[in-house]
CSV table of C-alpha atoms and ligand atoms in Angstrom, one decimal:
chain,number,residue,atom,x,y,z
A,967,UNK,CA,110.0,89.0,82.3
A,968,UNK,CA,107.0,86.6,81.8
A,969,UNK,CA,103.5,88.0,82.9
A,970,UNK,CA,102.1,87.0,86.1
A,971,UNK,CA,99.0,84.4,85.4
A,972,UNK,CA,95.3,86.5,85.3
A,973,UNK,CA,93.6,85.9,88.1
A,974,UNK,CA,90.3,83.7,87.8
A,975,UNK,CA,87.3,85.0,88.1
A,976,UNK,CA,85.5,84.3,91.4
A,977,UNK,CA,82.2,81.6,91.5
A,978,UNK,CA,80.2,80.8,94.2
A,979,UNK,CA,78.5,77.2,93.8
A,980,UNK,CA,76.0,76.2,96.1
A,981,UNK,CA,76.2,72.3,95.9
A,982,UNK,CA,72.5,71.0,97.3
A,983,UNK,CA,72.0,68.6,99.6
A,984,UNK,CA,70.2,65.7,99.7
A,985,UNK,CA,71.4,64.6,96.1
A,986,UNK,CA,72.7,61.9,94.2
A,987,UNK,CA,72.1,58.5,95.1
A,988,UNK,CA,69.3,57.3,97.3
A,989,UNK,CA,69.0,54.0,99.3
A,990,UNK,CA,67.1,52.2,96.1
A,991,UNK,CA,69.7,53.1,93.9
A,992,UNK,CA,72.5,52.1,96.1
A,993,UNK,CA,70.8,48.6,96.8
A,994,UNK,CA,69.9,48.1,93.4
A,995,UNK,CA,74.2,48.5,92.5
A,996,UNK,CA,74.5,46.3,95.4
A,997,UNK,CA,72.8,43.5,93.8
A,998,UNK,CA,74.2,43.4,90.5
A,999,UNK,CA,77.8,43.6,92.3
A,1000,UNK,CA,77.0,40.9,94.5
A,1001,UNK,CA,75.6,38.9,92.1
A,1002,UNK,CA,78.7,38.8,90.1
A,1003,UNK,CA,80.8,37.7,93.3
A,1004,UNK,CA,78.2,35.3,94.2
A,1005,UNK,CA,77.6,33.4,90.3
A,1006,UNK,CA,80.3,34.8,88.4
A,1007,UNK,CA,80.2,37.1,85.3
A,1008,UNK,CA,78.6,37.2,83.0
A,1009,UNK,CA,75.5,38.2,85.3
A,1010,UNK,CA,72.6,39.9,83.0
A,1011,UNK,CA,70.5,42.8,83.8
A,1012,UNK,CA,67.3,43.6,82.1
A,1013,UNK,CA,67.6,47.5,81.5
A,1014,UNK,CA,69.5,49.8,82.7
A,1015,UNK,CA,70.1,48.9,86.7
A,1016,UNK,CA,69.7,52.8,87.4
A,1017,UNK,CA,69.5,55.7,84.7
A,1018,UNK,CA,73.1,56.3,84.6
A,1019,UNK,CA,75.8,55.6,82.1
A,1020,UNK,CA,78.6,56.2,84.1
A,1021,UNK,CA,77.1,53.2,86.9
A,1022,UNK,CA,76.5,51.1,83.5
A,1023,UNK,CA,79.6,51.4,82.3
A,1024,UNK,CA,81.3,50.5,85.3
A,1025,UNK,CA,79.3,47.9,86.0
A,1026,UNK,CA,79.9,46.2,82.4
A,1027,UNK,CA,83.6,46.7,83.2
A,1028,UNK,CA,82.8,43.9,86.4
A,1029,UNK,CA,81.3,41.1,84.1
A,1030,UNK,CA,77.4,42.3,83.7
A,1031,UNK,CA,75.5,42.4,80.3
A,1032,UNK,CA,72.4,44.6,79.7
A,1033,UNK,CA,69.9,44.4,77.5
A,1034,UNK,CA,66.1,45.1,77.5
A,1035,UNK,CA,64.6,41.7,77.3
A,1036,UNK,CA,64.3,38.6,78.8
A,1037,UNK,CA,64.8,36.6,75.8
A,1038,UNK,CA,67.8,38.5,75.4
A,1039,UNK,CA,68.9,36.5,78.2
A,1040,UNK,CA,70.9,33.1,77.6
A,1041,UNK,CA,69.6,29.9,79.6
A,1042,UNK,CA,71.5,29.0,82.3
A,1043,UNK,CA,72.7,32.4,83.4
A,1044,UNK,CA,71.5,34.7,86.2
A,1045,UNK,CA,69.5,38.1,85.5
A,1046,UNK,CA,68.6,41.1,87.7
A,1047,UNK,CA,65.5,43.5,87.2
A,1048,UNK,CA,66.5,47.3,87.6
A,1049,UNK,CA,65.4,49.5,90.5
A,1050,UNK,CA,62.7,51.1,88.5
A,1051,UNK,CA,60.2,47.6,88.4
A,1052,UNK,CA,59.1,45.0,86.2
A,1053,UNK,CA,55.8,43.7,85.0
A,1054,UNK,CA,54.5,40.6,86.6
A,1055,UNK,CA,55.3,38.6,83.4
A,1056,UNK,CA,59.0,39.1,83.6
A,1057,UNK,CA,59.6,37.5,86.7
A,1058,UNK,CA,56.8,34.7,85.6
A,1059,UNK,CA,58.7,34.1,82.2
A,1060,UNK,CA,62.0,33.9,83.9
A,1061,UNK,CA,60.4,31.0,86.5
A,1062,UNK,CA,59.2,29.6,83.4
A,1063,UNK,CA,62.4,29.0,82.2
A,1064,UNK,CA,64.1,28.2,85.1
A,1065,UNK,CA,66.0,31.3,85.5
A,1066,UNK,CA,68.0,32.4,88.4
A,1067,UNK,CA,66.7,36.2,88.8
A,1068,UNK,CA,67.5,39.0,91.4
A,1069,UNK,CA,64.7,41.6,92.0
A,1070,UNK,CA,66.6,44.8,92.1
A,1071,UNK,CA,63.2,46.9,91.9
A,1072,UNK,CA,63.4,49.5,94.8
A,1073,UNK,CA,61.1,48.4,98.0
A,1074,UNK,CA,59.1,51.9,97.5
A,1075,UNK,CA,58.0,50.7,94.2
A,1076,UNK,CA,57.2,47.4,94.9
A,1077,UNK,CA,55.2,49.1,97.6
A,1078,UNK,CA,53.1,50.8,94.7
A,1079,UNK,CA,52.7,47.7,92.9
A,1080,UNK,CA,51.3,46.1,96.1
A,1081,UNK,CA,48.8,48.8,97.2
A,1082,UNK,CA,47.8,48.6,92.7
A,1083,UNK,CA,46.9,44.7,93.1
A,1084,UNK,CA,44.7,46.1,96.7
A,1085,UNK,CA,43.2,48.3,95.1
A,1086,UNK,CA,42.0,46.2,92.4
A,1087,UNK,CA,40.9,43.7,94.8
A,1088,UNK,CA,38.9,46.2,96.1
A,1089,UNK,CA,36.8,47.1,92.7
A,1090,UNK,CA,38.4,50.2,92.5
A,1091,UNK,CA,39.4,51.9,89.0
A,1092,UNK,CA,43.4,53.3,89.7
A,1093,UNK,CA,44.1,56.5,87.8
A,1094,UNK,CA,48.5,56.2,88.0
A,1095,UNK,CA,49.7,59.5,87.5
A,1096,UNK,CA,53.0,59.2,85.6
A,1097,UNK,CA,54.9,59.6,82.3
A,1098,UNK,CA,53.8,57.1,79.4
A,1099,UNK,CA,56.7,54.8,78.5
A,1100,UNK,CA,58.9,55.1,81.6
A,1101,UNK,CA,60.0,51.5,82.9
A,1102,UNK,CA,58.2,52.7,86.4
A,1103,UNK,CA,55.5,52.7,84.8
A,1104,UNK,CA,54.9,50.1,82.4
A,1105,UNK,CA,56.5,47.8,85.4
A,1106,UNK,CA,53.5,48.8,87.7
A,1107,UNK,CA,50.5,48.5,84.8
A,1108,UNK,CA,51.6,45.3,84.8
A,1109,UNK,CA,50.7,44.5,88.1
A,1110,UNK,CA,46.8,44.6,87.3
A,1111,UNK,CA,45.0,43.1,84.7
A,1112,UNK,CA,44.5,45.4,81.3
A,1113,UNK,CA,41.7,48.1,81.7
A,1114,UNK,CA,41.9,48.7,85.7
A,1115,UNK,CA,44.3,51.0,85.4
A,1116,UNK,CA,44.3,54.6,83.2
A,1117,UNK,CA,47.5,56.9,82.9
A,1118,UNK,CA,47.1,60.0,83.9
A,1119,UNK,CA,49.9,62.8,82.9
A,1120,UNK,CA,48.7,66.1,83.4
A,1121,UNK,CA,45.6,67.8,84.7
A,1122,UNK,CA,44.2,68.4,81.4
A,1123,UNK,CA,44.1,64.3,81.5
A,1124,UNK,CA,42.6,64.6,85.3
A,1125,UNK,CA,40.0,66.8,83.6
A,1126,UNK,CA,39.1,64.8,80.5
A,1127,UNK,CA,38.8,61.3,82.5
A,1128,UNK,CA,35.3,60.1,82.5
A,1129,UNK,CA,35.1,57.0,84.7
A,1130,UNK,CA,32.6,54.0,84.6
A,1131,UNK,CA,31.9,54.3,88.2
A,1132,UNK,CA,32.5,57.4,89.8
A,1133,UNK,CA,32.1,55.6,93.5
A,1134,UNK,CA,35.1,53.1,92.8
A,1135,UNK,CA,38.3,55.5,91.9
A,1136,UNK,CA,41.9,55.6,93.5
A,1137,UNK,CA,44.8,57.0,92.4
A,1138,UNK,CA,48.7,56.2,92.7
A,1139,UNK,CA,51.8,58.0,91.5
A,1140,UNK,CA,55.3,57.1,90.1
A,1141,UNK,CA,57.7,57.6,92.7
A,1142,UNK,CA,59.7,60.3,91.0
A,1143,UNK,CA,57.6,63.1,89.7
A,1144,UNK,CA,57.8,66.7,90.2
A,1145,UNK,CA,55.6,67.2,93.8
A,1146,UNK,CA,54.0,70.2,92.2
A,1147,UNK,CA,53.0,69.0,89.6
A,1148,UNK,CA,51.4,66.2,90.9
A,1149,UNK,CA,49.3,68.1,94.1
A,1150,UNK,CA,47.8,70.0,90.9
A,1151,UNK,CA,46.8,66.5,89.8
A,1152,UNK,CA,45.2,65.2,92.9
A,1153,UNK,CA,43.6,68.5,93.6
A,1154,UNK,CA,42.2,67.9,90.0
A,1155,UNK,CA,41.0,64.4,91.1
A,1156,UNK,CA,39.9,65.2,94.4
A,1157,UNK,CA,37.3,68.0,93.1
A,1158,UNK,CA,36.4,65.8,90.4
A,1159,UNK,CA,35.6,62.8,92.2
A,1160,UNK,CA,35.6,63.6,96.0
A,1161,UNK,CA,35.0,59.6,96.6
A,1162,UNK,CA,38.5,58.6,95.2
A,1163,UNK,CA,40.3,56.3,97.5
A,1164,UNK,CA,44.5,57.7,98.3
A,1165,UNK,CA,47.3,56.2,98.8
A,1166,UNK,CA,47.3,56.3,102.7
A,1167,UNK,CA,51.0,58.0,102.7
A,1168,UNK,CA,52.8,59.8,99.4
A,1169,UNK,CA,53.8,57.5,96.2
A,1170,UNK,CA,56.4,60.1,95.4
A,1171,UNK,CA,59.5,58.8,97.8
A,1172,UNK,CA,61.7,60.6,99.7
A,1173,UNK,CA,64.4,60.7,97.8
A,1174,UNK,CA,62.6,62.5,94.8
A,1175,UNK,CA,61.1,65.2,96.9
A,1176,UNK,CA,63.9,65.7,99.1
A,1177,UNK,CA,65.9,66.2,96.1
A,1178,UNK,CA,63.4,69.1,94.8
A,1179,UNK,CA,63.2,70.6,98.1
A,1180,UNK,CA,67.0,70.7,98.5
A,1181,UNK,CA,67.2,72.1,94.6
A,1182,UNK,CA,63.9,74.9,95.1
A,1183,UNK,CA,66.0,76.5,98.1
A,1184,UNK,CA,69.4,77.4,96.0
A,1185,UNK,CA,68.1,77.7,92.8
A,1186,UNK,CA,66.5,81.4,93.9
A,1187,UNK,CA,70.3,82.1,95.2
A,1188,UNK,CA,71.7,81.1,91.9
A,1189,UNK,CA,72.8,82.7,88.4
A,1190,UNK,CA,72.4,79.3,86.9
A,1191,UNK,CA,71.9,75.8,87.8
A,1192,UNK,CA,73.1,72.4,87.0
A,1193,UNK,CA,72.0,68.8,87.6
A,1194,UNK,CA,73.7,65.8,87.0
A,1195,UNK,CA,71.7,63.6,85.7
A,1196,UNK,CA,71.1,61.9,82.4
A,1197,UNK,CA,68.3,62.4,79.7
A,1198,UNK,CA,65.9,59.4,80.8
A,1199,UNK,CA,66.7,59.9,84.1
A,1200,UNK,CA,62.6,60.8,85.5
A,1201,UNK,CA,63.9,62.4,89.1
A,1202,UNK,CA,67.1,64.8,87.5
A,1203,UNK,CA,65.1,65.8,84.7
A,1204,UNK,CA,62.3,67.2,87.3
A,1205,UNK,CA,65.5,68.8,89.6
A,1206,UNK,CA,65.9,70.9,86.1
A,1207,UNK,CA,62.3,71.8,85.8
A,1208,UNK,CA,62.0,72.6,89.6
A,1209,UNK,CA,65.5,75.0,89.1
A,1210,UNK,CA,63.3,76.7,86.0
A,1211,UNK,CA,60.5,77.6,88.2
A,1212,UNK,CA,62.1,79.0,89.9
A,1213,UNK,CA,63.1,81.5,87.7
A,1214,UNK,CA,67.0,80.5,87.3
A,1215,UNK,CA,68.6,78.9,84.2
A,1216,UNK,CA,69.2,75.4,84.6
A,1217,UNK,CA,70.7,72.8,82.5
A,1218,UNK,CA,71.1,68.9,82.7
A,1219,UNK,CA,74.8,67.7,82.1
A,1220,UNK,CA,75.7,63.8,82.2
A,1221,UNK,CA,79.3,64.4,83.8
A,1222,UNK,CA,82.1,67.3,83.4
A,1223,UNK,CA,83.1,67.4,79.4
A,1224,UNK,CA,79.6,68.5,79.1
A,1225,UNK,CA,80.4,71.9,80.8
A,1226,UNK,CA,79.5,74.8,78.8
A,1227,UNK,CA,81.3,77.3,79.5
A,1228,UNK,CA,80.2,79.4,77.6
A,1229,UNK,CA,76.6,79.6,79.7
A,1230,UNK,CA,78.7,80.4,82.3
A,1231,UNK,CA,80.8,83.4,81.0
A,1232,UNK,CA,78.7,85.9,83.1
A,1233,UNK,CA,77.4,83.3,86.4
A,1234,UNK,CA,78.7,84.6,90.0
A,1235,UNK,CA,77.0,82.0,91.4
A,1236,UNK,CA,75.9,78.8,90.1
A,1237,UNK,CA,73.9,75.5,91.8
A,1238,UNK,CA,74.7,72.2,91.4
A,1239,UNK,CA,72.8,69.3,92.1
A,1240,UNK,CA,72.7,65.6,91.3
A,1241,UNK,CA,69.7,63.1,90.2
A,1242,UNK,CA,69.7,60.1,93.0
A,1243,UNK,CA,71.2,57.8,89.9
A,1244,UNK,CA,74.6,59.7,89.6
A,1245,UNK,CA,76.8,59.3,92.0
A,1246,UNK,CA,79.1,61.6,93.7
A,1247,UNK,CA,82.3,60.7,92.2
A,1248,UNK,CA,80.3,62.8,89.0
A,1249,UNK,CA,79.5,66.1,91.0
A,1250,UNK,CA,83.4,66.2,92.5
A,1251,UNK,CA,84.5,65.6,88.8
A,1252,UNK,CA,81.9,69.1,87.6
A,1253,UNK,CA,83.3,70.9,90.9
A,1254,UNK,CA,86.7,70.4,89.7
A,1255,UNK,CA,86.5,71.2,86.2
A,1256,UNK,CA,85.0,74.5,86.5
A,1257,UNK,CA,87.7,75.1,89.1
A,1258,UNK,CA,90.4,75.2,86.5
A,1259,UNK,CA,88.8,78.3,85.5
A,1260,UNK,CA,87.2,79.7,88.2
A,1261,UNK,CA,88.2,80.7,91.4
A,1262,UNK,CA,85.3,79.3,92.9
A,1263,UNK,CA,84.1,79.0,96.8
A,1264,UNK,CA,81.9,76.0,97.7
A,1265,UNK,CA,78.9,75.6,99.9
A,1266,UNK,CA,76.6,73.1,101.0
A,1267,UNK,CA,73.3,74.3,101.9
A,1268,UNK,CA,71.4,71.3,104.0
A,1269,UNK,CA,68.0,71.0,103.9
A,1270,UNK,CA,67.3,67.5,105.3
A,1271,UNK,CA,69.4,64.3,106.7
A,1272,UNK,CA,68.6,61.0,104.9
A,1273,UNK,CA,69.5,57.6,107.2
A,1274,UNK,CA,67.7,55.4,105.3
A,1275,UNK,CA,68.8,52.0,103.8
A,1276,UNK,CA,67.1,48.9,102.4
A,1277,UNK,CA,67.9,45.3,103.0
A,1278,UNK,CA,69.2,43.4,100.1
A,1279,UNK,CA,67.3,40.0,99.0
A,1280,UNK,CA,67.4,37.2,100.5
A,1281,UNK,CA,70.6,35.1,99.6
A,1282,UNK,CA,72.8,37.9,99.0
A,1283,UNK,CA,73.3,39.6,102.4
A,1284,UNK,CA,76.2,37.3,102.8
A,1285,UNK,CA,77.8,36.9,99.4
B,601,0K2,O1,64.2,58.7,87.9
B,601,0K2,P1,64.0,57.4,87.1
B,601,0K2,O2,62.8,56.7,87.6
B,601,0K2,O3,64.0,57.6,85.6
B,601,0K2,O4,65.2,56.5,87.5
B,601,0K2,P2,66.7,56.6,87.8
B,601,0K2,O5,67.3,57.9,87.2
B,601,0K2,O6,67.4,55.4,87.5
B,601,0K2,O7,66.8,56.8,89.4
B,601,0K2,C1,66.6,55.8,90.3
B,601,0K2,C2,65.1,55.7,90.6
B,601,0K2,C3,64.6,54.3,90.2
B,601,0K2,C4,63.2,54.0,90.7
B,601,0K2,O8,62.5,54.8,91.3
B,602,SF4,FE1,63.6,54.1,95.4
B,602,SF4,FE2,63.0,56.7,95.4
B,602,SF4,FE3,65.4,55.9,94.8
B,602,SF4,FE4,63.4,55.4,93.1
B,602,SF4,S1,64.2,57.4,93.6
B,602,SF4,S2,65.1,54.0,93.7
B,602,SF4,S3,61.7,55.0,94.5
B,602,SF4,S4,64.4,55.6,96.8
């Protein structure tokens, strides 16, 4: 008589919703996809088209090439910028050389860079609150000339700044920082130097806070959280810190094989959650790993609708 298989121990996980890709991310795919239909591969793409390797990889498997320069770019063959922005001198250099180049760079940061080169026109100093060395950011300092704009990461920085002209401030944000963490910033600013001119709606996009909002209302529900995401990934790295706050363990994993199970020996119920660079296919692949060892029960728990999607350039809507 063989024994009858031990039954798995029951898990709850709370999947959050919004999460995973957002309408930048999904155009920006769009573009390098099209691109390949429409010149052929290979088609180059100056960093990573979104933070993911899973989206790379597939996306190399179609004909594309990335690399992190321009003049890592052969004449004669076509390049798209990622979603997260390039300096001004990318797409002036690629002109220069006679380059056929797609702007992939989501519309709500070009909308940033805009309302930098305004403000700037304006005589005002910017203060960008960001993190140093993200593409984001280097893409929108170079926007405005060197010295009108001073990075600003934490409030300790918002406290430190001493400005030239105290009458002639504005600030603007990366799109994808923690909403917390930033109000403590412009709260900073605002006491500091009531005069500062804001951006007239949030720099932070939807997608980013969405995602946190969705992520803050399971994480309190949860043993343990997990966000697909990967390591340079701005937005799913501040899902994991959001998760923290809130008191619960949470972890950033890339796809399934890097489950721990382990972390998860004594969890009853545990989030999940997904940066808006990994796509879906990546949370159904976690969901059914840890189902061949748990019994698990799913949920979605709602806490906003997104309908939003961005046209694609001009000259690829029909290829
Ligand atoms: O969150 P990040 O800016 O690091 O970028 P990704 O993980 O690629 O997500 C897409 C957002 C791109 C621009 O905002
Ligand atoms: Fe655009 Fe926001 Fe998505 Fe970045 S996270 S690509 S700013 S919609």
């Amino acid at each position: 008589m063989t024994d009858a298989p031990a039954a798995l121990p029951p898990m709850t996980l709370l999947i959050a919703a919004p999460r995973g890709f957002c309408a930048g991310v999904d155009r920006a795919i769009i573009i390098v996809e099209k691109a390949i239909e429409k010149y052929g591969a290979p088609v180059y793409v100056r960093h990573e088209i979104v933070h993911n390797k899973f989206v790379v990889d597939g996306l190399k498997a179609k004909g594309a090439i990335f690399v992190e320069s321009l003049d890592q770019v052969p004449d004669g063959v076509p390049v798209v910028f990622s979603a997260h922005g390039v300096p001004k001198a990318v797409p002036a250099k690629a002109e220069e050389r006679g380059l056929d180049y797609l702007d992939a760079t989501c519309p709500l940061v070009s909308k940033v860079h805009r309302q930098a080169e305004r403000q700037v026109d304006a005589g005002r100093h910017i203060l960008f609150i960001g993190h140093k060395g993200h593409p984001e950011v280097i893409g929108t300092f170079g926007q405005v000339p060197d010295g009108t704009m001073t990075l600003i990461e934490t409030v300790e920085d918002a406290e430190a700044f001493t400005p030239a002209d105290p009458a002639n401030l504005s600030f603007l944000t990366q799109t994808t920082l923690s909403v917390d963490d930033t109000a403590a910033i412009v709260a900073t600013l605002l006491r500091r130097f009531p005069a500062i001119h804001a951006p007239k709606g949030e720099d932070i996009c939807y997608a980013t806070s969405n995602r946190q909002t969705a992520v803050k209302a399971i994480a309190g529900k949860c043993d343990a959280v997990y966000v697909i995401g990967a390591p340079n990934s701005s937005n799913s790295l501040r899902l994991v810190e959001v998760a923290e706050r809130e008191g619960t363990p949470a972890r950033l994993i890339q796809r399934a094989a890097d489950i721990d199970f382990d972390w998860l020996k004594d969890v009853k119920t545990l989030g999940l959650t997904a940066g808006a660079s990994a796509p879906e296919i990546l949370v159904r692949e976690v969901v059914d790993r840890i189902g061949e060892r748990f019994a698990i029960s799913e949920q979605q728990v709602e806490t906003a609708q997104e309908h939003i999607a961005f046209k694609l350039p001009r000259g690829l809507e029909t290829a």
